[in-house]
CSV table of C-alpha atoms in Angstrom, one decimal:
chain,number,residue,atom,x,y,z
A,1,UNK,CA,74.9,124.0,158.2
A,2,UNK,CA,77.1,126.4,158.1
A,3,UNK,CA,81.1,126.9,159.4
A,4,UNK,CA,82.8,130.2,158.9
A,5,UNK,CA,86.5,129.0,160.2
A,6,UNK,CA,88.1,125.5,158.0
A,7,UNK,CA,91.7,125.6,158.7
A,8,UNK,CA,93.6,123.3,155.9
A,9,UNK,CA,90.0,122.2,154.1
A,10,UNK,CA,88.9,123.2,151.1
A,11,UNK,CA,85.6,121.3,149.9
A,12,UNK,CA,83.6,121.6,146.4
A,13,UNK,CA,81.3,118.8,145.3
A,14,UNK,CA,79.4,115.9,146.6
A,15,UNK,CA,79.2,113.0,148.5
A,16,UNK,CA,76.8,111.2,146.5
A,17,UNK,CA,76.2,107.5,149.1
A,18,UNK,CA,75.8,110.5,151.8
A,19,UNK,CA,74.0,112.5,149.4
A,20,UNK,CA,75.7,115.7,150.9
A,21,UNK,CA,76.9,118.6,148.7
A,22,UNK,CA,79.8,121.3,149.9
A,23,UNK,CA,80.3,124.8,148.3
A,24,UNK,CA,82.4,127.6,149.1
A,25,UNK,CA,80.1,131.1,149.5
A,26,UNK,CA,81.1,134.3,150.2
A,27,UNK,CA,84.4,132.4,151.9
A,28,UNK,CA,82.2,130.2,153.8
A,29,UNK,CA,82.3,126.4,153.6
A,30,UNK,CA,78.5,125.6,153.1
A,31,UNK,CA,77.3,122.0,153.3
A,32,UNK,CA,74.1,121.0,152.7
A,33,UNK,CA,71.9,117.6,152.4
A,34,UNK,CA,71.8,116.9,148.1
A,35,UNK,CA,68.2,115.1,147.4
A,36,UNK,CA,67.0,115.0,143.9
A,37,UNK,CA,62.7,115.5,144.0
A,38,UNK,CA,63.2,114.0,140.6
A,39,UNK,CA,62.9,109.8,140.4
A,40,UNK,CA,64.4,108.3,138.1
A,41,UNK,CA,63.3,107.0,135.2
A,42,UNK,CA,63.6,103.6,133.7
A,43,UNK,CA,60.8,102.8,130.9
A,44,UNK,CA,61.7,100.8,128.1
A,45,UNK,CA,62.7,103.5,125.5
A,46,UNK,CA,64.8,105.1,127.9
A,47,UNK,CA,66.5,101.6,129.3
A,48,UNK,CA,67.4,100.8,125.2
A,49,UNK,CA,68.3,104.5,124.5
A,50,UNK,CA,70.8,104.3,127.9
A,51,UNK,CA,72.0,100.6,125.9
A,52,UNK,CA,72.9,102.1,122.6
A,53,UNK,CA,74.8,104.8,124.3
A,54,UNK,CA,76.8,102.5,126.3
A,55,UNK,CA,78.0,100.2,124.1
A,56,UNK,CA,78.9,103.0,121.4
A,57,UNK,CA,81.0,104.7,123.7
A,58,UNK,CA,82.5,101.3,124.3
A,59,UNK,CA,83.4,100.5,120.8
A,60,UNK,CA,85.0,104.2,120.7
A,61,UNK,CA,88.2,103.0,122.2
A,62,UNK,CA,89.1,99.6,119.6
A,63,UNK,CA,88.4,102.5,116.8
A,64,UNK,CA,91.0,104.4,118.2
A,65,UNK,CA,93.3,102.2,118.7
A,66,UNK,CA,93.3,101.3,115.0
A,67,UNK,CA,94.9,105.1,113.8
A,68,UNK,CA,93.6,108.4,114.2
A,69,UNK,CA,89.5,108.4,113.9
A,70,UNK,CA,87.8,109.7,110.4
A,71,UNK,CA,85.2,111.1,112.7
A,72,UNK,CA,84.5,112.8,115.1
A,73,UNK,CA,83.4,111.2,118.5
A,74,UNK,CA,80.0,113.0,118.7
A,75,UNK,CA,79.5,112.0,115.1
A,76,UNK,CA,80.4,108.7,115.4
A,77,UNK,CA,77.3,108.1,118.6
A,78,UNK,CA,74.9,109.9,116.4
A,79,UNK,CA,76.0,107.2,113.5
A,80,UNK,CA,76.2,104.4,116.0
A,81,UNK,CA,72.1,105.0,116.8
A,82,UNK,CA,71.7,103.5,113.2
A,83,UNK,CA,72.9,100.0,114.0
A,84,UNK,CA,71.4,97.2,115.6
A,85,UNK,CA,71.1,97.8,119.3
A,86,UNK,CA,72.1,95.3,121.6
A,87,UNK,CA,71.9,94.6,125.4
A,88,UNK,CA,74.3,93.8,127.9
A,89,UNK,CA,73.9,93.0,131.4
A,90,UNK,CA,75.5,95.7,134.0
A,91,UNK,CA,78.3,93.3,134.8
A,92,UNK,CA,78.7,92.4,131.0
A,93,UNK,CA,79.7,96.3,130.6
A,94,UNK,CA,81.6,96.3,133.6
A,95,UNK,CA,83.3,93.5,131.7
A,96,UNK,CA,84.0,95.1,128.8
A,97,UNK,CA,82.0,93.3,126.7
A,98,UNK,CA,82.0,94.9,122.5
A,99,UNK,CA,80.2,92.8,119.8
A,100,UNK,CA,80.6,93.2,115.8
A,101,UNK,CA,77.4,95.1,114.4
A,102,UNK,CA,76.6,95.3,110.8
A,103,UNK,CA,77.1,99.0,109.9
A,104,UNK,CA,79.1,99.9,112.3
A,105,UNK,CA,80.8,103.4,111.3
A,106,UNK,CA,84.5,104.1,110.8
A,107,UNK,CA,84.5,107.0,108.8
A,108,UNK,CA,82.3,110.4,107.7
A,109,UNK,CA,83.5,112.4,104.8
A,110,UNK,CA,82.3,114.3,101.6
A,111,UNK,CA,83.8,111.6,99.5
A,112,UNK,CA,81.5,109.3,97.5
A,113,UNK,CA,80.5,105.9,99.1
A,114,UNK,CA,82.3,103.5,98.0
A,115,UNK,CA,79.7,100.5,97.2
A,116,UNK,CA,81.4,97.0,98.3
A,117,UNK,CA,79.9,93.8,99.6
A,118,UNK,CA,81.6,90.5,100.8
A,119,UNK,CA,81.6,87.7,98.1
A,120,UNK,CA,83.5,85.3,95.7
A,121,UNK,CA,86.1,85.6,92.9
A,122,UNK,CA,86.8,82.0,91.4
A,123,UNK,CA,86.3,80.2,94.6
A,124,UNK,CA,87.7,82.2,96.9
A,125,UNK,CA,86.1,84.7,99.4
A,126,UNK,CA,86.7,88.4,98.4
A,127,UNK,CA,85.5,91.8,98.9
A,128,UNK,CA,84.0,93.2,95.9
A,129,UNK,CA,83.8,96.9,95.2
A,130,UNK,CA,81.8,98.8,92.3
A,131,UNK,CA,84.1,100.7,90.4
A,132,UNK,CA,82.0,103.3,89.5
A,133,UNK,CA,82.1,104.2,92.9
A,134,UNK,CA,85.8,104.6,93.5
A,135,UNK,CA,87.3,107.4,91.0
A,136,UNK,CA,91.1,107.4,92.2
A,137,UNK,CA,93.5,110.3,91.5
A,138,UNK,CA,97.5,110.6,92.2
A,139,UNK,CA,97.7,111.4,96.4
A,140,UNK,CA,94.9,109.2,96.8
A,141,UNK,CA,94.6,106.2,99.5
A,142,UNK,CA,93.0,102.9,100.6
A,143,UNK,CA,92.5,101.9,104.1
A,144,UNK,CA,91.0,98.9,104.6
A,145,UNK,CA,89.4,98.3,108.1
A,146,UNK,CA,88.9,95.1,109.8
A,147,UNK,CA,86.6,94.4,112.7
A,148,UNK,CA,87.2,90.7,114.5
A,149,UNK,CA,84.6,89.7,116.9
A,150,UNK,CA,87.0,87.9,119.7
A,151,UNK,CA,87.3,86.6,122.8
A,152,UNK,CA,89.0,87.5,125.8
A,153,UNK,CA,88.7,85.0,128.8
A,154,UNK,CA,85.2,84.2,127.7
A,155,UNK,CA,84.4,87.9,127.5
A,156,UNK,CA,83.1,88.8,123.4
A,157,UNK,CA,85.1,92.0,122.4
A,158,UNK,CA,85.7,93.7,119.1
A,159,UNK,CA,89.4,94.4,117.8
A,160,UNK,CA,89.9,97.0,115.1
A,161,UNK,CA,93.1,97.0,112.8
A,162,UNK,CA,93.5,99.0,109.8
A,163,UNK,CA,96.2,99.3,107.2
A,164,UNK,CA,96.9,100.7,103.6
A,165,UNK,CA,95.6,98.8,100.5
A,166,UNK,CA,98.5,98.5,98.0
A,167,UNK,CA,97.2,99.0,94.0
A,168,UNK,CA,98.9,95.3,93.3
A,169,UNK,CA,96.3,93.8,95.3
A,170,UNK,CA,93.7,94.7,93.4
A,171,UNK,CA,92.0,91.6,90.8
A,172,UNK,CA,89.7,92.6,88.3
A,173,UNK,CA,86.6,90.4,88.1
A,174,UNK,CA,84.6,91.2,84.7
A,175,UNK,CA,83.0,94.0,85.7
A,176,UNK,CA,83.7,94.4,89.4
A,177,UNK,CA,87.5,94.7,91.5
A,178,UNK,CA,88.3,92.7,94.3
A,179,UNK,CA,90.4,92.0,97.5
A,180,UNK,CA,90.5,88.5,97.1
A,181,UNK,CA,91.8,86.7,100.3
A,182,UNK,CA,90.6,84.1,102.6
A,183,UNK,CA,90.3,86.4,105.5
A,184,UNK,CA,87.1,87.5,103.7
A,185,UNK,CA,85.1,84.6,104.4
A,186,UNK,CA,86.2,84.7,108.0
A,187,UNK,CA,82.3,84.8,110.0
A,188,UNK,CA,84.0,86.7,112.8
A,189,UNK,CA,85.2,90.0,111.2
A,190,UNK,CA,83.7,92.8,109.5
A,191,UNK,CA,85.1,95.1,106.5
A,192,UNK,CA,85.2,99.0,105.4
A,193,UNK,CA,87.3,100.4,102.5
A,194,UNK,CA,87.8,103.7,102.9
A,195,UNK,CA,88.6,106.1,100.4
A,196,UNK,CA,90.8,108.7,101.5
A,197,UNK,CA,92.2,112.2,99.4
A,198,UNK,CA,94.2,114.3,102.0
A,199,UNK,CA,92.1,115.2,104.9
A,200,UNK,CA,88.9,113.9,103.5
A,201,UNK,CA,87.6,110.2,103.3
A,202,UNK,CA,84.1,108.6,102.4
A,203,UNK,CA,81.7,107.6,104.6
A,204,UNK,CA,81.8,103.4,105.5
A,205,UNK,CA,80.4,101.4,107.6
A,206,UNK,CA,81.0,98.0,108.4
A,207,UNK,CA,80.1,94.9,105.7
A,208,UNK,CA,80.2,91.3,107.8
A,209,UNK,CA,78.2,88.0,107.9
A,210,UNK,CA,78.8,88.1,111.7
A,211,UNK,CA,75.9,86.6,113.5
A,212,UNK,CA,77.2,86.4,116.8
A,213,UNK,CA,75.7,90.0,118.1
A,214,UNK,CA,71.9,88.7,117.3
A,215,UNK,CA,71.5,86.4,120.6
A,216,UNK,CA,72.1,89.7,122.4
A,217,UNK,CA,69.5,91.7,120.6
A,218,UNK,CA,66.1,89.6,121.6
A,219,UNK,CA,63.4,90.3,124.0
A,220,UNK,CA,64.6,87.9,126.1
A,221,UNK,CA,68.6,89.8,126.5
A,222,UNK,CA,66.8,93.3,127.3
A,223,UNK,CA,64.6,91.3,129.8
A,224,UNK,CA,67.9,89.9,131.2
A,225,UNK,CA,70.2,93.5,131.2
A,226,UNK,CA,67.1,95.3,132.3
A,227,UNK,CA,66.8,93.4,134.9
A,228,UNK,CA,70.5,93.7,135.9
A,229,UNK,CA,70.0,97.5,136.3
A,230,UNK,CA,66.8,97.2,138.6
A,231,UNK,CA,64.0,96.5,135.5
A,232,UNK,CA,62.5,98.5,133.9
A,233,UNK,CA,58.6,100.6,134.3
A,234,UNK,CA,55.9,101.4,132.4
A,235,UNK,CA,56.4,104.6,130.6
């Protein structure tokens, strides 16, 4: 269909429920019917693929909120395709819904790993970092990240806070340093200590003894979201 005079319109794109396309030619208004030959495709590795995806982007935003990113966004998808993956129901994501994963990344650098784990110091919960793996130098910096599985109105979503670790805090432990606090023993939150010397930083992940994600990573939850989203096929 075709109309060479539009007064006062000027029309470039789609109308995707009418599945009509417009497009300005040769200063001609050209509309014409947009059907895809191509059905789309829903097997099983695609539907948990399309889940990793969605929920990483989604867990882009608390990271950002806690300071400038020590990664980039692309990199931190590719890195979020390591942890667990999970599935949510198409209102869940509507929702908003974020849940703590063991691993999750919050930095990528040249910087040696620092090695740490969640543990004790004389009773009290702590996380414990090999000091073999640290090697400080003047300029240098801590930031410690915290990840707290929470809930809004019923709906699971993951904070992010992050803040400078002071040298006082530090508690040697025979061979080992420590954060020693409480908070550490808290089965809701997850921790990264990153090492940062000007604009470069190791490469953490998330420790935690959150369980909370697991109930959404069965058959049974990718049975429930793929059915949300119209099933799934045979590949």
């Amino acid at each position: 269909m075709r109309n060479n005079k539009i007064v006062g319109l000027s029309l470039n794109g789609s109308l995707k429920k009418a599945g009509v396309t417009f497009y300005t030619k040769n200063g001609q208004t050209i509309m014409r019917v947009a059907r895809s030959q191509q059905p789309m495709r829903r097997t099983r590795e695609q539907f948990v693929a399309r889940q990793r995806m969605r929920h990483a982007v989604a867990m882009w935003r608390p990271l950002k909120w806690a300071g400038e990113p020590l990664l980039g966004y692309g990199r931190f998808l590719s890195l979020m395709r390591r942890v667990p993956a999970v599935f949510l129901t198409e209102n869940q994501h509507i929702s908003g819904v974020t849940l703590l994963l063991p691993g999750m990344p919050v930095s990528d650098g040249v910087l040696p790993v620092v090695e740490q784990w969640l543990g004790m110091v004389e009773g009290t919960s702590a996380l414990l970092v090999e000091p073999g793996s640290l090697e400080m130098r003047s300029g240098d910096k801590l930031l410690l990240y915290r990840a707290q599985q929470t809930f809004h109105f019923d709906t699971p979503r993951v904070a992010i806070t992050r803040r400078e670790v002071e040298s006082s805090e530090w508690v040697v432990d025979g061979d080992r340093v420590a954060l020693v606090d409480e908070s550490f023993g808290d089965t809701l939150s997850g921790w990264a200590l990153v090492h940062t010397r000007g604009g470069r930083c190791s490469s953490q992940g998330v420790v935690t003894c959150c369980t909370y994600y697991q109930q959404f990573t069965t058959e049974e939850a990718l049975l429930t979201a793929a059915e949300s989203y119209g099933g799934i096929i045979a590949a």
